[in-house]
Tab-separated table of C-alpha atoms in Angstrom:
chain	number	residue	atom	x	y	z
A	108	MET	CA	186.467	-17.531	-0.352
A	109	PRO	CA	183.439	-17.683	-2.732
A	110	ARG	CA	183.276	-15.303	-5.626
A	111	ARG	CA	180.713	-14.157	-7.833
A	112	ILE	CA	180.936	-12.435	-11.194
A	113	LEU	CA	178.712	-9.469	-11.765
A	114	THR	CA	176.490	-9.938	-14.846
A	115	ASP	CA	174.874	-7.033	-17.094
A	116	GLY	CA	172.411	-5.078	-14.703
A	117	ASP	CA	173.621	-6.444	-11.732
A	118	SER	CA	175.406	-4.121	-9.122
A	119	ILE	CA	177.568	-4.467	-6.222
A	120	ASP	CA	174.946	-2.558	-4.343
A	121	ASN	CA	172.632	-5.478	-4.473
A	122	TYR	CA	174.977	-7.373	-1.908
A	123	ARG	CA	176.416	-6.883	1.457
A	124	GLU	CA	178.944	-8.822	3.724
A	125	VAL	CA	177.463	-10.931	6.321
A	126	THR	CA	178.936	-11.441	9.821
A	127	ALA	CA	179.852	-15.170	10.697
A	128	ALA	CA	176.774	-15.104	12.970
A	129	GLU	CA	174.479	-14.092	10.251
A	130	ARG	CA	175.894	-16.788	7.979
A	131	ALA	CA	175.470	-19.554	10.571
A	132	ALA	CA	171.955	-18.299	11.104
A	133	ILE	CA	171.095	-18.402	7.288
A	134	GLU	CA	172.887	-21.928	7.085
A	135	ALA	CA	170.775	-23.131	9.870
A	136	GLU	CA	167.465	-21.863	8.476
A	137	ALA	CA	168.342	-23.422	5.088
A	138	ALA	CA	168.978	-26.828	6.622
A	139	LYS	CA	165.570	-26.979	7.856
A	140	TRP	CA	164.110	-26.838	4.444
A	141	VAL	CA	162.773	-30.113	3.064
A	142	LEU	CA	161.089	-30.804	-0.078
A	143	PRO	CA	157.425	-30.858	0.132
A	144	PRO	CA	155.540	-34.005	-0.368
A	145	GLN	CA	155.380	-35.020	-4.100
A	146	LEU	CA	151.608	-35.821	-3.680
A	147	PHE	CA	150.815	-32.408	-2.495
A	148	ILE	CA	153.052	-31.022	-5.398
A	149	ASP	CA	151.163	-32.983	-7.952
A	150	MET	CA	147.657	-31.855	-6.406
A	151	TRP	CA	148.823	-28.248	-6.404
A	152	ASP	CA	149.763	-28.286	-10.060
A	153	ILE	CA	146.724	-30.039	-11.180
A	154	ALA	CA	144.263	-27.554	-9.103
A	155	CYS	CA	146.281	-24.334	-10.110
A	156	GLY	CA	146.522	-25.326	-13.799
A	157	LYS	CA	147.967	-22.680	-16.041
A	158	TYR	CA	147.956	-20.050	-13.068
A	159	GLY	CA	150.404	-21.631	-10.695
A	160	ARG	CA	153.022	-24.617	-10.112
A	161	TYR	CA	155.664	-25.690	-7.643
A	162	ASN	CA	158.934	-24.189	-8.547
A	163	ARG	CA	161.721	-26.550	-7.923
A	164	ALA	CA	164.459	-24.119	-8.525
A	165	THR	CA	163.278	-21.758	-5.662
A	166	GLY	CA	161.598	-24.088	-3.381
A	167	TYR	CA	158.278	-21.948	-3.381
A	168	PHE	CA	154.829	-22.613	-4.955
A	169	GLU	CA	153.536	-20.101	-7.390
A	170	LEU	CA	150.091	-18.931	-8.017
A	171	ASN	CA	148.415	-15.828	-9.584
A	172	GLY	CA	151.738	-14.045	-10.090
A	173	LEU	CA	152.954	-14.530	-6.667
A	174	THR	CA	156.250	-16.560	-6.602
A	175	ASP	CA	157.133	-16.909	-2.868
A	176	ILE	CA	154.362	-19.007	-1.378
A	177	THR	CA	155.649	-21.296	1.355
A	178	TYR	CA	154.532	-24.825	1.653
A	179	GLU	CA	152.449	-23.846	4.672
A	180	GLN	CA	150.580	-20.929	2.891
A	181	ALA	CA	150.032	-23.346	-0.110
A	182	ILE	CA	148.485	-25.877	2.102
A	183	ALA	CA	146.058	-23.134	3.316
A	184	ILE	CA	145.207	-21.893	-0.102
A	185	TYR	CA	144.473	-25.578	-1.392
A	186	GLN	CA	142.375	-26.428	1.718
A	187	ALA	CA	140.238	-23.274	0.960
A	188	TRP	CA	139.746	-24.046	-2.650
A	189	ARG	CA	136.643	-25.845	-3.783
A	190	PRO	CA	135.524	-25.986	-7.443
A	191	LYS	CA	132.253	-24.216	-6.469
A	192	ASN	CA	129.226	-23.340	-8.313
A	193	ALA	CA	127.516	-19.935	-8.001
A	194	ALA	CA	125.417	-21.061	-5.087
A	195	ASP	CA	128.306	-21.738	-2.998
A	196	THR	CA	130.410	-18.409	-3.338
A	197	LEU	CA	129.002	-16.333	-0.605
A	198	GLN	CA	131.829	-15.746	1.891
A	199	ILE	CA	133.733	-18.585	0.299
A	200	TYR	CA	136.947	-16.785	1.291
A	201	ALA	CA	135.671	-14.456	3.922
A	202	ARG	CA	137.964	-13.926	6.888
A	203	MET	CA	140.550	-16.495	5.679
A	204	ASN	CA	144.183	-16.588	6.219
A	205	ILE	CA	145.327	-17.051	2.477
A	206	ARG	CA	147.383	-14.789	0.213
A	207	THR	CA	145.670	-15.792	-3.114
A	208	ASN	CA	142.991	-18.390	-4.213
A	209	ILE	CA	142.662	-21.003	-6.804
A	210	PRO	CA	140.163	-19.655	-9.108
A	211	TRP	CA	136.756	-21.083	-10.066
A	212	VAL	CA	136.584	-23.009	-13.083
A	213	GLN	CA	133.415	-21.548	-14.544
A	214	SER	CA	131.716	-18.222	-14.887
A	215	ILE	CA	129.680	-16.996	-11.953
A	216	ASN	CA	126.741	-14.988	-13.389
A	217	SER	CA	125.148	-14.357	-10.027
A	218	GLY	CA	125.765	-13.642	-6.552
A	219	CYS	CA	129.497	-13.641	-5.476
A	220	GLY	CA	128.702	-11.185	-2.695
A	221	GLU	CA	130.956	-11.142	0.253
A	222	ALA	CA	133.304	-13.812	-1.330
A	223	PHE	CA	136.540	-12.041	0.035
A	224	PHE	CA	134.736	-10.202	3.050
A	225	ALA	CA	137.217	-9.046	5.487
A	226	ASN	CA	140.072	-11.076	4.318
A	227	SER	CA	142.885	-9.046	5.589
A	228	THR	CA	145.746	-11.322	4.219
A	229	ILE	CA	144.398	-11.769	0.343
A	230	GLU	CA	146.965	-10.145	-2.054
A	231	VAL	CA	145.746	-11.335	-5.319
A	232	ALA	CA	142.062	-12.387	-5.825
A	233	HIS	CA	141.272	-14.569	-8.656
A	234	LEU	CA	137.532	-14.804	-9.867
A	235	SER	CA	136.101	-17.029	-12.264
A	236	GLU	CA	136.473	-17.001	-16.204
A	237	PRO	CA	135.476	-15.434	-18.439
A	238	SER	CA	133.512	-13.106	-16.198
A	239	THR	CA	132.000	-12.741	-12.831
A	240	THR	CA	128.736	-10.746	-12.103
A	241	ILE	CA	128.762	-9.334	-8.581
A	242	THR	CA	125.581	-8.266	-7.281
A	243	GLY	CA	126.590	-7.425	-3.679
A	244	LEU	CA	128.465	-4.469	-2.011
A	245	TYR	CA	130.840	-6.379	0.259
A	246	CYS	CA	132.782	-8.821	-2.084
A	247	PHE	CA	136.277	-7.140	-1.425
A	248	TYR	CA	135.232	-5.275	1.906
A	249	MET	CA	138.106	-4.584	4.192
A	250	CYS	CA	140.604	-6.429	2.096
A	251	SER	CA	143.536	-4.411	3.326
A	252	LYS	CA	146.387	-6.125	1.338
A	253	LEU	CA	144.638	-6.895	-1.814
A	254	HIS	CA	146.555	-5.237	-4.763
A	255	THR	CA	145.436	-7.267	-7.718
A	256	ILE	CA	142.169	-8.659	-8.792
A	257	ILE	CA	142.143	-11.162	-11.769
A	258	GLY	CA	139.102	-11.648	-13.917
A	259	ASP	CA	136.410	-9.493	-15.596
A	260	ILE	CA	134.095	-8.218	-12.948
A	261	ARG	CA	130.654	-6.971	-14.031
A	262	PHE	CA	128.841	-5.139	-11.378
A	263	GLY	CA	124.983	-5.277	-11.228
A	264	LEU	CA	124.586	-2.624	-8.625
A	265	SER	CA	126.718	0.162	-7.119
A	266	ASN	CA	129.746	-1.189	-5.410
A	267	GLU	CA	132.669	0.085	-3.182
A	268	PHE	CA	136.230	-1.382	-2.820
A	269	LYS	CA	136.015	-0.208	0.823
A	270	GLN	CA	139.220	-0.114	2.699
A	271	CYS	CA	141.120	-1.701	-0.404
A	272	SER	CA	143.891	0.951	0.119
A	273	LYS	CA	146.462	-1.347	-1.923
A	274	LEU	CA	144.317	-2.032	-4.842
A	275	VAL	CA	146.332	-1.384	-8.018
A	276	SER	CA	144.969	-3.584	-10.762
A	277	VAL	CA	141.435	-4.707	-11.477
A	278	THR	CA	139.252	-5.075	-14.546
A	279	ALA	CA	135.634	-3.919	-13.410
A	280	ARG	CA	132.754	-2.677	-15.269
A	281	MET	CA	129.394	-1.338	-14.486
A	282	ASN	CA	126.812	-3.458	-16.248
A	283	VAL	CA	123.744	-1.226	-15.263
A	284	SER	CA	123.317	2.171	-16.951
A	285	GLY	CA	123.027	4.896	-14.380
A	286	GLY	CA	124.890	2.870	-11.695
A	287	GLN	CA	127.732	3.863	-9.588
A	288	LEU	CA	131.302	2.152	-9.593
A	289	SER	CA	133.311	3.295	-6.548
A	290	PHE	CA	137.010	3.172	-5.936
A	291	ILE	CA	137.253	5.843	-3.283
A	292	GLY	CA	139.194	3.527	-0.933
A	293	SER	CA	142.018	2.846	-3.497
A	294	PRO	CA	144.562	5.701	-3.908
A	295	LEU	CA	146.980	3.561	-5.777
A	296	LEU	CA	144.581	2.473	-8.594
A	297	SER	CA	146.295	2.215	-12.008
A	298	LEU	CA	145.277	4.285	-14.963
A	299	ASP	CA	145.048	0.942	-16.985
A	300	SER	CA	142.231	-0.119	-14.498
A	301	ILE	CA	140.458	3.326	-14.663
A	302	ARG	CA	140.581	3.157	-18.538
A	303	TYR	CA	139.180	-0.447	-18.632
A	304	SER	CA	136.269	0.751	-16.494
A	305	ILE	CA	135.526	3.852	-18.786
A	306	GLU	CA	135.822	1.583	-21.845
A	307	LYS	CA	133.685	-1.179	-20.701
A	308	SER	CA	131.052	0.207	-18.409
A	309	GLN	CA	127.589	1.322	-19.296
A	310	PRO	CA	126.970	5.139	-18.689
A	311	CYS	CA	127.601	5.547	-14.970
A	312	THR	CA	129.482	7.455	-12.375
A	313	ILE	CA	132.917	6.264	-11.511
A	314	LEU	CA	134.194	7.738	-8.059
A	315	LEU	CA	137.898	7.753	-7.564
A	316	HIS	CA	140.097	8.371	-4.593
A	317	PRO	CA	141.615	11.965	-4.913
A	318	ASN	CA	144.960	10.608	-5.501
A	319	ALA	CA	143.813	8.329	-8.343
A	320	TYR	CA	141.657	11.077	-9.806
A	321	ALA	CA	144.653	13.499	-9.850
A	322	ARG	CA	146.641	11.026	-12.223
A	323	VAL	CA	143.688	10.987	-14.788
A	324	THR	CA	144.779	12.345	-17.990
A	325	ASP	CA	143.004	14.499	-20.420
A	326	GLU	CA	142.702	11.788	-22.836
A	327	LEU	CA	140.757	9.585	-20.227
A	328	PHE	CA	138.402	12.574	-19.289
A	329	THR	CA	137.647	12.938	-23.128
A	330	LEU	CA	137.052	9.166	-23.472
A	331	ALA	CA	134.671	9.212	-20.352
A	332	GLU	CA	132.793	12.189	-21.781
A	333	GLU	CA	132.319	10.289	-25.135
A	334	ARG	CA	130.892	7.303	-23.450
A	335	ASN	CA	128.707	9.358	-21.084
A	336	ILE	CA	130.517	8.434	-18.077
A	337	THR	CA	131.073	10.717	-15.071
A	338	LEU	CA	134.577	10.813	-13.449
A	339	ALA	CA	134.590	12.401	-9.826
A	340	ALA	CA	136.764	12.535	-6.949
A	341	ALA	CA	135.205	11.476	-3.432
């Protein structure tokens, strides 16, 4: 019978005994796996650059911190990707069935409205580098699985992350004095994300979900006051 020696930090609670039927099902599923075409692996690695790769040890594709992307999911992500310019970003990933996206290769200094509109499967959205200016209200509207946004977002108008209930990590700033930056649909928003918005935004109002607002520390309230930023629950 196969044996495994527990290493430091490992626990017997991480394992369970499987039945013969379960083992047979696992082995049958494993037997179906085949190595993806090398041509696609090379195309994926080149397109993703430093943000992703194919992991031969696990058999999964990786991108933007996700490490369990299947071959089928990777195909959908790759097919959706284009090295677009600013004029092409409107609804570029709207309503698509992708878990994440290969990022743009240059800054987007205008537009980007509705880029991920109603994308109910996106988990990590990666915008262009070093920054993306968003002038529309619906870039992330109804992204119900979105938990991470990579890239410095600079809002030129008031914005709401409507129905982004799983959003945790985002670096967003209000680039217009007197504007409104709203996270009212994101109860899980991290303190680091809130701090970034306070530190980088022009004087504005930052609206938070009550659950996120309840976690704001006295230090952050003081910092917001010093920067003429109003924090409010909505």
